[in-house]
CSV table of C-alpha atoms in Angstrom, one decimal:
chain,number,residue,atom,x,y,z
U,1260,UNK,CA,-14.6,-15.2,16.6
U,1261,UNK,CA,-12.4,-12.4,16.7
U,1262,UNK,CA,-9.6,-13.7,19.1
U,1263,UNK,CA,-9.5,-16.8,16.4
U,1264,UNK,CA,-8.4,-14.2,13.8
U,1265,UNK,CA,-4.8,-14.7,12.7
U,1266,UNK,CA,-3.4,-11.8,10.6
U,1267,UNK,CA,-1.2,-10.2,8.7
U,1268,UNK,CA,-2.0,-7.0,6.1
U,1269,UNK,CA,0.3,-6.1,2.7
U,1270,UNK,CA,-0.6,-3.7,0.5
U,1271,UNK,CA,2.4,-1.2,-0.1
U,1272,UNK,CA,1.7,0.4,-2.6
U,1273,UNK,CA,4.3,1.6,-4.7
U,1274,UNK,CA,5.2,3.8,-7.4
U,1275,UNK,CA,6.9,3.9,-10.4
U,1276,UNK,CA,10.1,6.1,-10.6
U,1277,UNK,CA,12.0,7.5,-14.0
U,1278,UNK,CA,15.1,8.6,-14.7
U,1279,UNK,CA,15.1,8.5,-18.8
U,1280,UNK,CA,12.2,8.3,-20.9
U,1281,UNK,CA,10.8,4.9,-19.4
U,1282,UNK,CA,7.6,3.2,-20.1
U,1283,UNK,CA,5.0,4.8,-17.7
U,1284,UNK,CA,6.9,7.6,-16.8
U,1285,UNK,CA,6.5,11.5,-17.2
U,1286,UNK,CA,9.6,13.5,-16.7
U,1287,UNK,CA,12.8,13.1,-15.5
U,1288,UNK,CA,15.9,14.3,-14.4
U,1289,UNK,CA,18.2,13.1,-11.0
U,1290,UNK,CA,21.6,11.9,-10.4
U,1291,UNK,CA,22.7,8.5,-9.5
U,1292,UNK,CA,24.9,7.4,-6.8
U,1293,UNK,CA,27.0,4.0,-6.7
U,1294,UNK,CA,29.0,1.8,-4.6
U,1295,UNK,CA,28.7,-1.9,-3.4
U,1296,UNK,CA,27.7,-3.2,-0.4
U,1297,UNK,CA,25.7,-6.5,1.6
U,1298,UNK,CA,25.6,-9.7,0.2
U,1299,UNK,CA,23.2,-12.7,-0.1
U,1300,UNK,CA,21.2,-14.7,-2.7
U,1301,UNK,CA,18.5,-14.1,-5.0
U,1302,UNK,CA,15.5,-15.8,-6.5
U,1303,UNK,CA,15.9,-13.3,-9.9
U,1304,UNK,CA,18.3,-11.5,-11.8
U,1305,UNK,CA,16.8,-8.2,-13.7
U,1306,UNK,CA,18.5,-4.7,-16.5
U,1307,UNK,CA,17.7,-1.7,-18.7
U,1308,UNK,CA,15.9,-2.2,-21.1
U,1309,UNK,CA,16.0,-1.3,-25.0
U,1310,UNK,CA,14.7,1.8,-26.5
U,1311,UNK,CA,12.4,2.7,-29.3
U,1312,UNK,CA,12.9,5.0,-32.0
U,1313,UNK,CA,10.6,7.2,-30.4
U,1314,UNK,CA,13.0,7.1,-27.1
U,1315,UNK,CA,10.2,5.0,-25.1
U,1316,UNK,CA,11.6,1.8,-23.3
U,1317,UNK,CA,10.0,-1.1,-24.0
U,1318,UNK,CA,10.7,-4.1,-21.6
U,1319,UNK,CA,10.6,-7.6,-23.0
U,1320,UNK,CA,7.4,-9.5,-20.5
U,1321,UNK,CA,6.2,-6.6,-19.3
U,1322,UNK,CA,2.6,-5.2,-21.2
U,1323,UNK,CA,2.0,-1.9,-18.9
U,1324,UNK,CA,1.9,0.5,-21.5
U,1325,UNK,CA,4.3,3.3,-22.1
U,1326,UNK,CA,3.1,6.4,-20.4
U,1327,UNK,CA,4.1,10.0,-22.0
U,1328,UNK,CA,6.6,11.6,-21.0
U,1329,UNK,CA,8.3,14.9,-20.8
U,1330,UNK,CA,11.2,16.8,-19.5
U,1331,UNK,CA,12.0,19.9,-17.3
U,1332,UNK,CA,15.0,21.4,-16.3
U,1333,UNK,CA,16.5,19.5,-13.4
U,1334,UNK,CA,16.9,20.6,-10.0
U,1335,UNK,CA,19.2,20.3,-7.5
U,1336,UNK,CA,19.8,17.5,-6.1
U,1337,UNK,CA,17.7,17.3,-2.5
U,1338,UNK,CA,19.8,13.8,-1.0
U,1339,UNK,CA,23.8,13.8,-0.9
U,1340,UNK,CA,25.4,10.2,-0.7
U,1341,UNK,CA,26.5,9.1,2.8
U,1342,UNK,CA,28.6,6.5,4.1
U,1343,UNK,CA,26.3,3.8,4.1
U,1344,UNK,CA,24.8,5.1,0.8
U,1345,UNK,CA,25.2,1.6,-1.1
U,1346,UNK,CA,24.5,-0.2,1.9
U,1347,UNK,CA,22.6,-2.9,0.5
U,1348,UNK,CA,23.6,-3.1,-2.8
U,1349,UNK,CA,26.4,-4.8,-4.8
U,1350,UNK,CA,27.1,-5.5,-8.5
U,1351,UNK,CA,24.9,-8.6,-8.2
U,1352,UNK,CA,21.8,-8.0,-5.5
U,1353,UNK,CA,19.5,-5.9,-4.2
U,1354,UNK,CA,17.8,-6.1,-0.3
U,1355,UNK,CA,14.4,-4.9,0.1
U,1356,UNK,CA,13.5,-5.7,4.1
U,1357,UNK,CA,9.4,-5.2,4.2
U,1358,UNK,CA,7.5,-5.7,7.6
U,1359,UNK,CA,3.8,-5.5,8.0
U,1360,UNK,CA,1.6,-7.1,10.3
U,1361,UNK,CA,1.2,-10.9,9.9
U,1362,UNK,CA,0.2,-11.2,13.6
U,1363,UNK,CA,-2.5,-8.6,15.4
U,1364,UNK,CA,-4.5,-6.7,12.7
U,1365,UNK,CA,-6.0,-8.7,9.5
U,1366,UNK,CA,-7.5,-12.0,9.2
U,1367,UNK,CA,-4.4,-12.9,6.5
U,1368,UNK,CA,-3.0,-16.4,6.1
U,1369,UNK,CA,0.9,-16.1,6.2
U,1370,UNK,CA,1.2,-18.7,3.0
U,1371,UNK,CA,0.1,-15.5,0.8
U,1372,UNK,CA,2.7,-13.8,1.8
U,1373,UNK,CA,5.0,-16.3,1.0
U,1374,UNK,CA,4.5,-17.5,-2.2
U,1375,UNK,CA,3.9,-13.9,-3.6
U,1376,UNK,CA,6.6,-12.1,-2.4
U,1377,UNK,CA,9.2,-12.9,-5.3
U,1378,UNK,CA,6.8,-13.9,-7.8
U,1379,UNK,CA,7.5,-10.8,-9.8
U,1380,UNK,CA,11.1,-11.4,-9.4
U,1381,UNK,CA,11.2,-14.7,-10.8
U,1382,UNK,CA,8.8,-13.9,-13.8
U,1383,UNK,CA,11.2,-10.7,-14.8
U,1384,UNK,CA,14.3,-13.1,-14.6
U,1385,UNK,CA,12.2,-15.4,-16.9
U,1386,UNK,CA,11.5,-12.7,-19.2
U,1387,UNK,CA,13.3,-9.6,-18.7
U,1388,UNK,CA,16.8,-10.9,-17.2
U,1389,UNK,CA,19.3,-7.6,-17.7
U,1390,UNK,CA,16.3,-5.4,-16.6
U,1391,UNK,CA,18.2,-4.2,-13.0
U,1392,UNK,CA,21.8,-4.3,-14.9
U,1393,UNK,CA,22.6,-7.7,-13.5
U,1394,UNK,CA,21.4,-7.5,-10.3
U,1395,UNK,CA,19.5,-9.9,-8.2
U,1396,UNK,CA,16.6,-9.0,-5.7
U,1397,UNK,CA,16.3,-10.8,-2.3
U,1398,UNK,CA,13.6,-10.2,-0.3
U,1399,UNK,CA,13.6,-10.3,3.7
U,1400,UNK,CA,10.5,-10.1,5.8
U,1401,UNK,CA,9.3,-9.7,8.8
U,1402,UNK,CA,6.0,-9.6,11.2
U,1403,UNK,CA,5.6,-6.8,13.0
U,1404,UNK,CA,3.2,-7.9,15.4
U,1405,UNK,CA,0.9,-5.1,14.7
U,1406,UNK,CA,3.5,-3.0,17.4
U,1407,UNK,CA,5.6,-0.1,16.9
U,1408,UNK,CA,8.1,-0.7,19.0
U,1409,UNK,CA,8.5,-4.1,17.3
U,1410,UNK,CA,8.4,-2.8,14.2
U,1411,UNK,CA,11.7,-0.2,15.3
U,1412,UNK,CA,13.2,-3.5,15.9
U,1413,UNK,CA,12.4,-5.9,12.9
U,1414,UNK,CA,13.4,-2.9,10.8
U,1415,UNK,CA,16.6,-2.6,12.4
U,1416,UNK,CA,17.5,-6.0,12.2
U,1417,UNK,CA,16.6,-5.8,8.3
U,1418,UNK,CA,19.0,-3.1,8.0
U,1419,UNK,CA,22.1,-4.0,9.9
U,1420,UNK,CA,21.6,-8.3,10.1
U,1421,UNK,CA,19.9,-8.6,6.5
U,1422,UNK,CA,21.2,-5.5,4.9
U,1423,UNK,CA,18.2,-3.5,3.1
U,1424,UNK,CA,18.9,-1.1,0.7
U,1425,UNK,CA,15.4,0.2,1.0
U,1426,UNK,CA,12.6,-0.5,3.7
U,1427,UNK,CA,8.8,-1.0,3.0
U,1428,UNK,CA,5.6,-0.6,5.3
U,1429,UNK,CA,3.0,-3.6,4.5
U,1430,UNK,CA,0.5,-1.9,6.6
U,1431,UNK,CA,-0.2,-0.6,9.9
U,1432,UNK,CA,-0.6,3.6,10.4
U,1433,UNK,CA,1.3,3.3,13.9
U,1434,UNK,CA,4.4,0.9,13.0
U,1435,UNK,CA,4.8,2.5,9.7
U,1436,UNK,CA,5.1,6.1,11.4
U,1437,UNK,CA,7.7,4.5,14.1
U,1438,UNK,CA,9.6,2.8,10.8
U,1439,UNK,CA,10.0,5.6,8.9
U,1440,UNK,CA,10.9,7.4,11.9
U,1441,UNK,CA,13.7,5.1,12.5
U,1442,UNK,CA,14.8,4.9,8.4
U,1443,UNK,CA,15.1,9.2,8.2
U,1444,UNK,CA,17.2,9.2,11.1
U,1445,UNK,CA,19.3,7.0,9.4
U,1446,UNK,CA,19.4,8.2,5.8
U,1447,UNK,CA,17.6,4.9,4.5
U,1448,UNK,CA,14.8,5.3,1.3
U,1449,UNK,CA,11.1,3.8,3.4
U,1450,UNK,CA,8.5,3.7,1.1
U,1451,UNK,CA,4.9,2.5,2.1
U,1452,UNK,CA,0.6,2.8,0.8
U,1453,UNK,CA,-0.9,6.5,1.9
U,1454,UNK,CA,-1.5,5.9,6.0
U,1455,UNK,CA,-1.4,9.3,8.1
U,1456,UNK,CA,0.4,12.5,7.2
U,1457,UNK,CA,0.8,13.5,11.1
U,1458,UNK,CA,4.0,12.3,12.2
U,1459,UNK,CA,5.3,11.7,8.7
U,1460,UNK,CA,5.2,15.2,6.5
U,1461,UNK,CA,8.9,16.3,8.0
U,1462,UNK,CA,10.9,12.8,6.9
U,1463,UNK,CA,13.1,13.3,4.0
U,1464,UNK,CA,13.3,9.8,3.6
U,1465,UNK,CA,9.5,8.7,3.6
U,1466,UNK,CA,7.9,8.5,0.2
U,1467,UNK,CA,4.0,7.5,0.5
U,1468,UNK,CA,3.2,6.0,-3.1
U,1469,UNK,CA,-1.0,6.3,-2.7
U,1470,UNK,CA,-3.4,8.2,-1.2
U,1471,UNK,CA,-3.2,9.0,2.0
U,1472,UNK,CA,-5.9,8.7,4.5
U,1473,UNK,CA,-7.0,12.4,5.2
U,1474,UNK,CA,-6.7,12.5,0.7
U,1475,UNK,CA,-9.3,10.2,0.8
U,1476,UNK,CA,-11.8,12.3,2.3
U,1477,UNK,CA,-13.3,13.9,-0.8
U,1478,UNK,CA,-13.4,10.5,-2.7
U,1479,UNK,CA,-15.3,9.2,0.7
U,1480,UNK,CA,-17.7,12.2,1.4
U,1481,UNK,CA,-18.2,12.2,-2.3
U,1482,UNK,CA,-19.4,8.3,-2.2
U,1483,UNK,CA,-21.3,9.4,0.8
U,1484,UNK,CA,-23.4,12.1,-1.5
U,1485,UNK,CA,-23.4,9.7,-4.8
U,1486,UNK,CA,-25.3,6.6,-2.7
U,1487,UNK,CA,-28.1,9.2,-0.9
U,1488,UNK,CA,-26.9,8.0,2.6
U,1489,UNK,CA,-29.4,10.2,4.9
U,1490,UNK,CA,-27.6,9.9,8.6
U,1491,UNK,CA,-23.6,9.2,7.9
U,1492,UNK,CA,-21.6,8.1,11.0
U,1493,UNK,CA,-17.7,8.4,11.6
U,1494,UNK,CA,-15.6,5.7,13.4
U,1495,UNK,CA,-11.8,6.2,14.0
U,1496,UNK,CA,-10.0,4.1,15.6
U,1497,UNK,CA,-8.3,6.0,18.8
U,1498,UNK,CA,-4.9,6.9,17.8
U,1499,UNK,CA,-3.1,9.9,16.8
U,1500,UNK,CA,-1.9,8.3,13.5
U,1501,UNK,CA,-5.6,9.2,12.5
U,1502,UNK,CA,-6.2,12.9,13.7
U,1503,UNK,CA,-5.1,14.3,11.0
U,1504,UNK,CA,-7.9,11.8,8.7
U,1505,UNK,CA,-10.9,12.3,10.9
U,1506,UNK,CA,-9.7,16.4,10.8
U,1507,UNK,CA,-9.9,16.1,7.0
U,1508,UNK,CA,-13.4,13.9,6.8
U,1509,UNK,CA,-14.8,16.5,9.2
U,1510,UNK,CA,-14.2,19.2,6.8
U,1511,UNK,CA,-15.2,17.5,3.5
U,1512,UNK,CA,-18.3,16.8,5.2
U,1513,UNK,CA,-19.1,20.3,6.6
U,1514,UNK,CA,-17.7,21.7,2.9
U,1515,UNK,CA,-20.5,19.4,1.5
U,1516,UNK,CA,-23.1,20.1,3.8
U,1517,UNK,CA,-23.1,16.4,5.1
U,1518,UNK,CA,-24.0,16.3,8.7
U,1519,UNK,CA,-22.5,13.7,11.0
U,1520,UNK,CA,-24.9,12.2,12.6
U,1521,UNK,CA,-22.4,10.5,14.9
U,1522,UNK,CA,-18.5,11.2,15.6
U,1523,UNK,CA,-16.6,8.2,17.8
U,1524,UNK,CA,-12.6,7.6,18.8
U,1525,UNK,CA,-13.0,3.4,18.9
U,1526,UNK,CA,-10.1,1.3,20.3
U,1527,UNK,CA,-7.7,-0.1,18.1
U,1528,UNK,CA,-8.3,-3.9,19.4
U,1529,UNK,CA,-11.7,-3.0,20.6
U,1530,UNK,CA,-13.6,-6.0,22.9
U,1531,UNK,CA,-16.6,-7.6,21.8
U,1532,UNK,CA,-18.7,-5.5,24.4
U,1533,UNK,CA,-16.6,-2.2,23.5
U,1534,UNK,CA,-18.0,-3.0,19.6
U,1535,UNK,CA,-21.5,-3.6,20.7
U,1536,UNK,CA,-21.9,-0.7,22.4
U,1537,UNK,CA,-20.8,1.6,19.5
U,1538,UNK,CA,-23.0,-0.8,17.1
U,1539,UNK,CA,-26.1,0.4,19.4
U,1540,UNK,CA,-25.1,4.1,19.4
U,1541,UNK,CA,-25.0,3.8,15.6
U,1542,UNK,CA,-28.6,1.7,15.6
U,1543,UNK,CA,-30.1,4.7,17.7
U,1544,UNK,CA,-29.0,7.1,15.3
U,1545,UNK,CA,-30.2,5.2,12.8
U,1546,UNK,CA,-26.8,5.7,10.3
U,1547,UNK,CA,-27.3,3.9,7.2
U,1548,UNK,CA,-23.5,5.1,6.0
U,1549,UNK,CA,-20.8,4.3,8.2
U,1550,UNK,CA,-17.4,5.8,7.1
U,1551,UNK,CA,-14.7,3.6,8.9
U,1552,UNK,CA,-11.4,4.1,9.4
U,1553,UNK,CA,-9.8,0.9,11.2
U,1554,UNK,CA,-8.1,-2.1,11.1
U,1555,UNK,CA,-10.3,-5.5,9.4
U,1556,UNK,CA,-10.6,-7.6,12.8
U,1557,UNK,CA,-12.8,-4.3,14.2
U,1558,UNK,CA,-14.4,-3.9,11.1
U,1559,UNK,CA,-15.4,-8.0,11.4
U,1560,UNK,CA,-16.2,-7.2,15.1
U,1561,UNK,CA,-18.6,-4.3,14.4
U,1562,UNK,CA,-19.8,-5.7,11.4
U,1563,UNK,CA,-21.1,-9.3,12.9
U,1564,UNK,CA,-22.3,-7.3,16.3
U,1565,UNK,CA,-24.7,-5.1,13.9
U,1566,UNK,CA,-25.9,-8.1,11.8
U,1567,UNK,CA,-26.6,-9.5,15.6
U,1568,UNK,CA,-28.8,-6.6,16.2
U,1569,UNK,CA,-30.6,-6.8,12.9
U,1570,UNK,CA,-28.9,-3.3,11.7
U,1571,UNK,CA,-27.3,-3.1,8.4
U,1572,UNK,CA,-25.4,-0.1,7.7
U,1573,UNK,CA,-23.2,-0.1,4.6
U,1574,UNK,CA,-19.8,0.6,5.9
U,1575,UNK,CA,-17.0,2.9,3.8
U,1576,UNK,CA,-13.3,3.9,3.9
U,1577,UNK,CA,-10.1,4.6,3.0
U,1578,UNK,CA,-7.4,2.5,3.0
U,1579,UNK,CA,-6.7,-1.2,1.7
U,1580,UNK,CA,-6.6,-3.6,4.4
U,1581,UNK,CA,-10.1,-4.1,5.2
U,1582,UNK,CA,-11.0,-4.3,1.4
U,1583,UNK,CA,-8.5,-7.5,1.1
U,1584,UNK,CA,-10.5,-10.5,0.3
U,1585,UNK,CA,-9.6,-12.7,3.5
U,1586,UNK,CA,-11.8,-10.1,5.0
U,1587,UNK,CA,-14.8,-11.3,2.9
U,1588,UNK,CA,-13.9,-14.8,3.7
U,1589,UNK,CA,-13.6,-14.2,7.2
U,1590,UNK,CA,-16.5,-12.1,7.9
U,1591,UNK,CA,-19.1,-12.6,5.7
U,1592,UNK,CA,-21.9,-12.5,5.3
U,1593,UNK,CA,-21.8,-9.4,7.9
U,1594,UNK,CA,-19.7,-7.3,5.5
U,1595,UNK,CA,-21.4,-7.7,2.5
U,1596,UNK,CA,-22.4,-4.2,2.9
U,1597,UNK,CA,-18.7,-3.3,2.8
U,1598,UNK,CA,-17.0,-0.7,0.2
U,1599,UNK,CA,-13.4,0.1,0.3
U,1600,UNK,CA,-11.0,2.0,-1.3
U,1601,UNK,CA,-8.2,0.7,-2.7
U,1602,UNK,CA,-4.4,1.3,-4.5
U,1603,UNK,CA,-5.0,-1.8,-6.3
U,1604,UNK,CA,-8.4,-2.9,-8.4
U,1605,UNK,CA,-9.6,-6.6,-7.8
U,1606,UNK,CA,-9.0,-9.9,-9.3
U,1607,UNK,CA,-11.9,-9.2,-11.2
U,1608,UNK,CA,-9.9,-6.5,-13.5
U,1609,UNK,CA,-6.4,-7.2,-13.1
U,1610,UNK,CA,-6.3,-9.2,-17.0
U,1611,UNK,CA,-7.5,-6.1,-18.3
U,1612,UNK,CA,-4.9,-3.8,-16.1
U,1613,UNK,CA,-1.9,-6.4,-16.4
U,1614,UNK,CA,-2.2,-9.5,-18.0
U,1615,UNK,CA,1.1,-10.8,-17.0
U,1616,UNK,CA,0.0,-11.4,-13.4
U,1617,UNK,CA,-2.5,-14.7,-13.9
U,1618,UNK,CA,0.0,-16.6,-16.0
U,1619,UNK,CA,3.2,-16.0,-14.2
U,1620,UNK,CA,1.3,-16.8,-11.0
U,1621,UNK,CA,0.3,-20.2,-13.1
U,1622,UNK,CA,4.3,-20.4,-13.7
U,1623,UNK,CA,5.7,-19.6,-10.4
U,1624,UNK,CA,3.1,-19.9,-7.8
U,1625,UNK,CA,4.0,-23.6,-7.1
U,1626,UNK,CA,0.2,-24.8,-7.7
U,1627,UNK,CA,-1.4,-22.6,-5.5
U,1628,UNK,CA,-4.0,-20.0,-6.9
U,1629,UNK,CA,-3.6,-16.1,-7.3
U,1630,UNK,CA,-5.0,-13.6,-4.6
U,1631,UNK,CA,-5.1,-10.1,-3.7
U,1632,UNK,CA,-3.0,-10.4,-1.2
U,1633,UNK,CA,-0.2,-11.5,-4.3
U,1634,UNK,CA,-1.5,-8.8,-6.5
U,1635,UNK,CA,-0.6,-6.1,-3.9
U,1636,UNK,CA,2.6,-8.2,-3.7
U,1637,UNK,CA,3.3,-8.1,-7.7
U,1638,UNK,CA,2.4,-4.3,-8.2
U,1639,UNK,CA,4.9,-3.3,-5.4
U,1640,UNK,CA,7.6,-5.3,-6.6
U,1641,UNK,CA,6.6,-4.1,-10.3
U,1642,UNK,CA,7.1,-0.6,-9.4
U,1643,UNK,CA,10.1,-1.4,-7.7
U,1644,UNK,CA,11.8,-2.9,-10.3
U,1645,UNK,CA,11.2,0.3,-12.6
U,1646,UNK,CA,12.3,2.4,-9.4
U,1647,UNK,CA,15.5,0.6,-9.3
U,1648,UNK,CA,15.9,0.5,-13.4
U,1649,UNK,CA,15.1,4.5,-13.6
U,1650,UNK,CA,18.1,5.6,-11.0
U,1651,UNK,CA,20.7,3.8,-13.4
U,1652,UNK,CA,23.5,1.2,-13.1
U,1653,UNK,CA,24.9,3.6,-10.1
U,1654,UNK,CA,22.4,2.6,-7.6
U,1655,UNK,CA,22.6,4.3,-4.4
U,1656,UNK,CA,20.3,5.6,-1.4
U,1657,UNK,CA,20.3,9.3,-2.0
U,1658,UNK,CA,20.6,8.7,-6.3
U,1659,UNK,CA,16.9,6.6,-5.4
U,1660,UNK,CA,15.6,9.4,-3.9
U,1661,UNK,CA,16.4,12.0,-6.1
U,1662,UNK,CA,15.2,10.4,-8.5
U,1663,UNK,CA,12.0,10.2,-7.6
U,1664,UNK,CA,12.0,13.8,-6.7
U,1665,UNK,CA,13.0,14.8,-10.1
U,1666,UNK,CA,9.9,13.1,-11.9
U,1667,UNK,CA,6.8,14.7,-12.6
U,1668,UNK,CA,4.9,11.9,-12.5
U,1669,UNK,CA,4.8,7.9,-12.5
U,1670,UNK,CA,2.4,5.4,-14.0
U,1671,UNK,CA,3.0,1.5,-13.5
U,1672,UNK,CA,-0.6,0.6,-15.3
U,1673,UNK,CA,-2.5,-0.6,-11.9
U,1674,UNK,CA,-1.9,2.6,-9.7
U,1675,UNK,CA,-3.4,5.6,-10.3
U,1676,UNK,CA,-0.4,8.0,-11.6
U,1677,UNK,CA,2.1,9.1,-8.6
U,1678,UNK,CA,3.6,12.9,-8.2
U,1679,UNK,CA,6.3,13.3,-6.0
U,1680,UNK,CA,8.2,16.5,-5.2
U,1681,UNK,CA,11.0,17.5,-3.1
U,1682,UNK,CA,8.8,19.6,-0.8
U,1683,UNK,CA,5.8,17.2,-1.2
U,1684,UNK,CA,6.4,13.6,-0.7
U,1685,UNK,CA,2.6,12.1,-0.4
U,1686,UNK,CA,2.1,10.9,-4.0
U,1687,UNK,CA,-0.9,9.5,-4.7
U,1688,UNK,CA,-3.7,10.8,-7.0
U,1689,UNK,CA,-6.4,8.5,-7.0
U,1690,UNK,CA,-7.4,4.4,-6.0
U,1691,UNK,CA,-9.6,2.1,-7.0
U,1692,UNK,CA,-13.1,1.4,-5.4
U,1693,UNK,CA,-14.0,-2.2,-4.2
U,1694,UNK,CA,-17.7,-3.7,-3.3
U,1695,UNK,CA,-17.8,-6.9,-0.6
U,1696,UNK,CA,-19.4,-9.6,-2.5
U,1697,UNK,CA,-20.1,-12.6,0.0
U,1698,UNK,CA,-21.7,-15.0,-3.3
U,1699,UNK,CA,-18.0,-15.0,-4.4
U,1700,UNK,CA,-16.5,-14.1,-1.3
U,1701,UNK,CA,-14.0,-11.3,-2.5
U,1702,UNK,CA,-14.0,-7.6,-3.4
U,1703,UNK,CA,-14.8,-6.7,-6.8
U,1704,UNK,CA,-14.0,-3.4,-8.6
U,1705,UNK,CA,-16.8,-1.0,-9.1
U,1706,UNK,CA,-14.9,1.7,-9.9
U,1707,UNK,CA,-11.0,2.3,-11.4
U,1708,UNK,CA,-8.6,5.0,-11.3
U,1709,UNK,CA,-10.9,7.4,-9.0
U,1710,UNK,CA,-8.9,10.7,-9.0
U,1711,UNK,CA,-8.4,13.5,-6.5
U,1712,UNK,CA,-10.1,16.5,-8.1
């Protein structure tokens, strides 16, 4: 079953940046570069938008509500403009180049992908068509391959063939660490979900926009305690994108007097036989609580090889891939015991959370029905497009930056609220918790907005 998997994995996660009292941000203060650069078309034209009396913005077709806000004095500015500061950008577009893995790591039809990566461009030209001060957004893509060596390369060729302003990481700990790599040495904004801090803490240019893995811990160990599990086990897949996570889970554990009943490294495309084998260790040691920390095809794999042995341990992590709902309709009903965590809440919320998503996927979707995969899609776009509108009509590389360094906090409505910093650059304060159900097939929401004590 496994080798028939066909994948791909989105879920940036993104944040909402401020520069100006704008709705769902908490103060502000940066610079803004300018310049002109690339070219291309664009599915959407977007521009600021007007003020209230009360100095909040309020953007025609978009509900999220207005967040407060207040102001400090501003610092110094942490990025200075380089020759290739605009690169990307003219009076007219914007590039975003985004690669995650399509091929190699989630059971993910391609055709989500496609059809939501611009819906949220098209419904804020219908509705909101000055929001980016006259500029279009065009989005490039590309598959990864679940390698990070390809993943160097695909981000290259989005930078110097397609001309990104900005890069995003869809997913992936390993490509998104080589990525990033690649964008700070070359001055270029990367922006990506909470992955691993190891490898990533010194980039200047990295911005993670949710919780990161090892962050997770005390919303994991604390699951662990709430549910009464009696012999917790830890599985990591083998890589040293995920030392410093296991390192953190280790020590919430201990903290909370949670003993781990059984600590393994698994392989990151593990064999049917490799997954077995740790499925029996498990069995023996009879964990009912499984915290898991790996890509969906291994969590399908070990899943399916303990409903084959009559064993049904719930299994819990961080993360949002293997809480996608192409998970639930690949592997159930072996994963029906599964409980994520997750930057976004499930369909089963999002009317509540954003009511503009349903209808403008009705609008723009060309027929075909909304899904998660779209929902990650719209909320990173969303907070993009506020990104882009809070650095000002002077858009440039290190003015982006700066500007999310100078904000206390951000709040787009779906994410939990974002705090960046120039010194600290992992943002996220909190996620949404998903359940498997395999009646409906997809994750629905059991808890929202879980913060980070």
């Amino acid at each position: 079953m496994m080798r028939a998997l066909r994948p791909m994995l989105l879920s940036a996660v993104l944040v909402l940046a401020a520069c100006g009292q704008k709705s769902g941000v908490a103060d502000e203060s940066g610079d803004s570069g300018g310049g002109d650069a690339g070219s291309g078309e664009a599915p959407a034209t977007t521009a600021a938008a007007p003020t209230t009396a009360a100095g909040e913005t309020t953007v025609p077709g978009d509900t999220t509500p207005a967040g407060d806000t207040t102001t400090s004095a501003a610092a110094a500015p942490a990025h200075e403009a380089g020759s290739n500061d605009t690169a990307g950008v003219t009076d007219d577009e914007i590039v975003i180049g985004i690669h995650a893995p399509v091929t190699g790591a989630s059971p993910i039809p391609q055709t989500s992908f496609d059809i939501g990566k611009d819906i949220y461009w098209k419904f804020l030209a219908e509705s909101a068509p000055d929001r980016l001060f006259g500029r279009n957004v065009r989005v490039v893509f590309r598959d990864d391959e679940f390698n990070p060596n390809r993943a160097v390369s695909v981000c290259r060729e989005m930078v110097e063939q397609e001309g990104a302003f900005i890069l995003v990481g869809g997913g992936g700990a390993d490509q998104i660490t080589a990525c990033a790599q690649y964008a700070d040495q070359n001055g270029i904004p990367y922006v990506s979900a909470g992955v691993n801090e190891n490898g990533l803490s010194d980039l200047s240019t990295y911005y993670a926009t949710t919780l990161t893995y090892a962050a997770q811990a005390p919303l994991l160990i604390s699951e662990v305690q709430e549910r009464g599990f009696t012999n917790v086990g830890l599985l990591v897949i083998d890589t040293p994108s995920f030392d410093d996570a296991r390192e953190a889970i280790l020590a919430e554990a201990e903290a909370a007097n949670i003993p781990i009943a059984l600590d393994a490294r698994i392989p990151k495309t593990g064999t049917e036989a490799e997954l077995l084998s740790i499925v029996q260790e498990l069995k023996n040691a009879q964990v009912d609580g499984v915290i898991l920390l790996s890509s969906p095809v291994v969590f399908i794999g070990l899943a399916n090889q303990a409903r084959n042995q009559g064993y049904d341990p719930t299994f819990i992590g961080p993360g949002v891939t293997s809480g996608l709902n192409a998970v639930t309709n690949f592997g159930c009903p072996a994963v029906a015991n599964g409980t994520f965590f997750s930057p976004t809440p499930g369909l089963d919320v999002i009317d509540q959370l954003d009511p503009d998503f349903n209808p403008a996927y009705a609008t723009h979707g060309g027929g075909n029905p909304a899904d998660d995969i779209g929902l990650q899609l719209w909320s990173l776009n969303k907070a993009l497009a506020a990104m882009f509108e809070a650095t000002g009509p002077e858009l440039g590389r290190a003015a982006l930056m700066n500007t999310l360094e100078a904000t206390e906090s951000f709040d787009n409505g779906i994410y939990a609220p974002v705090q960046f910093t120039a010194e600290d650059h992992f943002g996220g304060t909190g996620a949404h918790l998903l359940d498997a159900d395999c009646d409906l097939k997809q994750y629905t929401t059991a808890k929202q907005f879980v913060e980070v004590s």
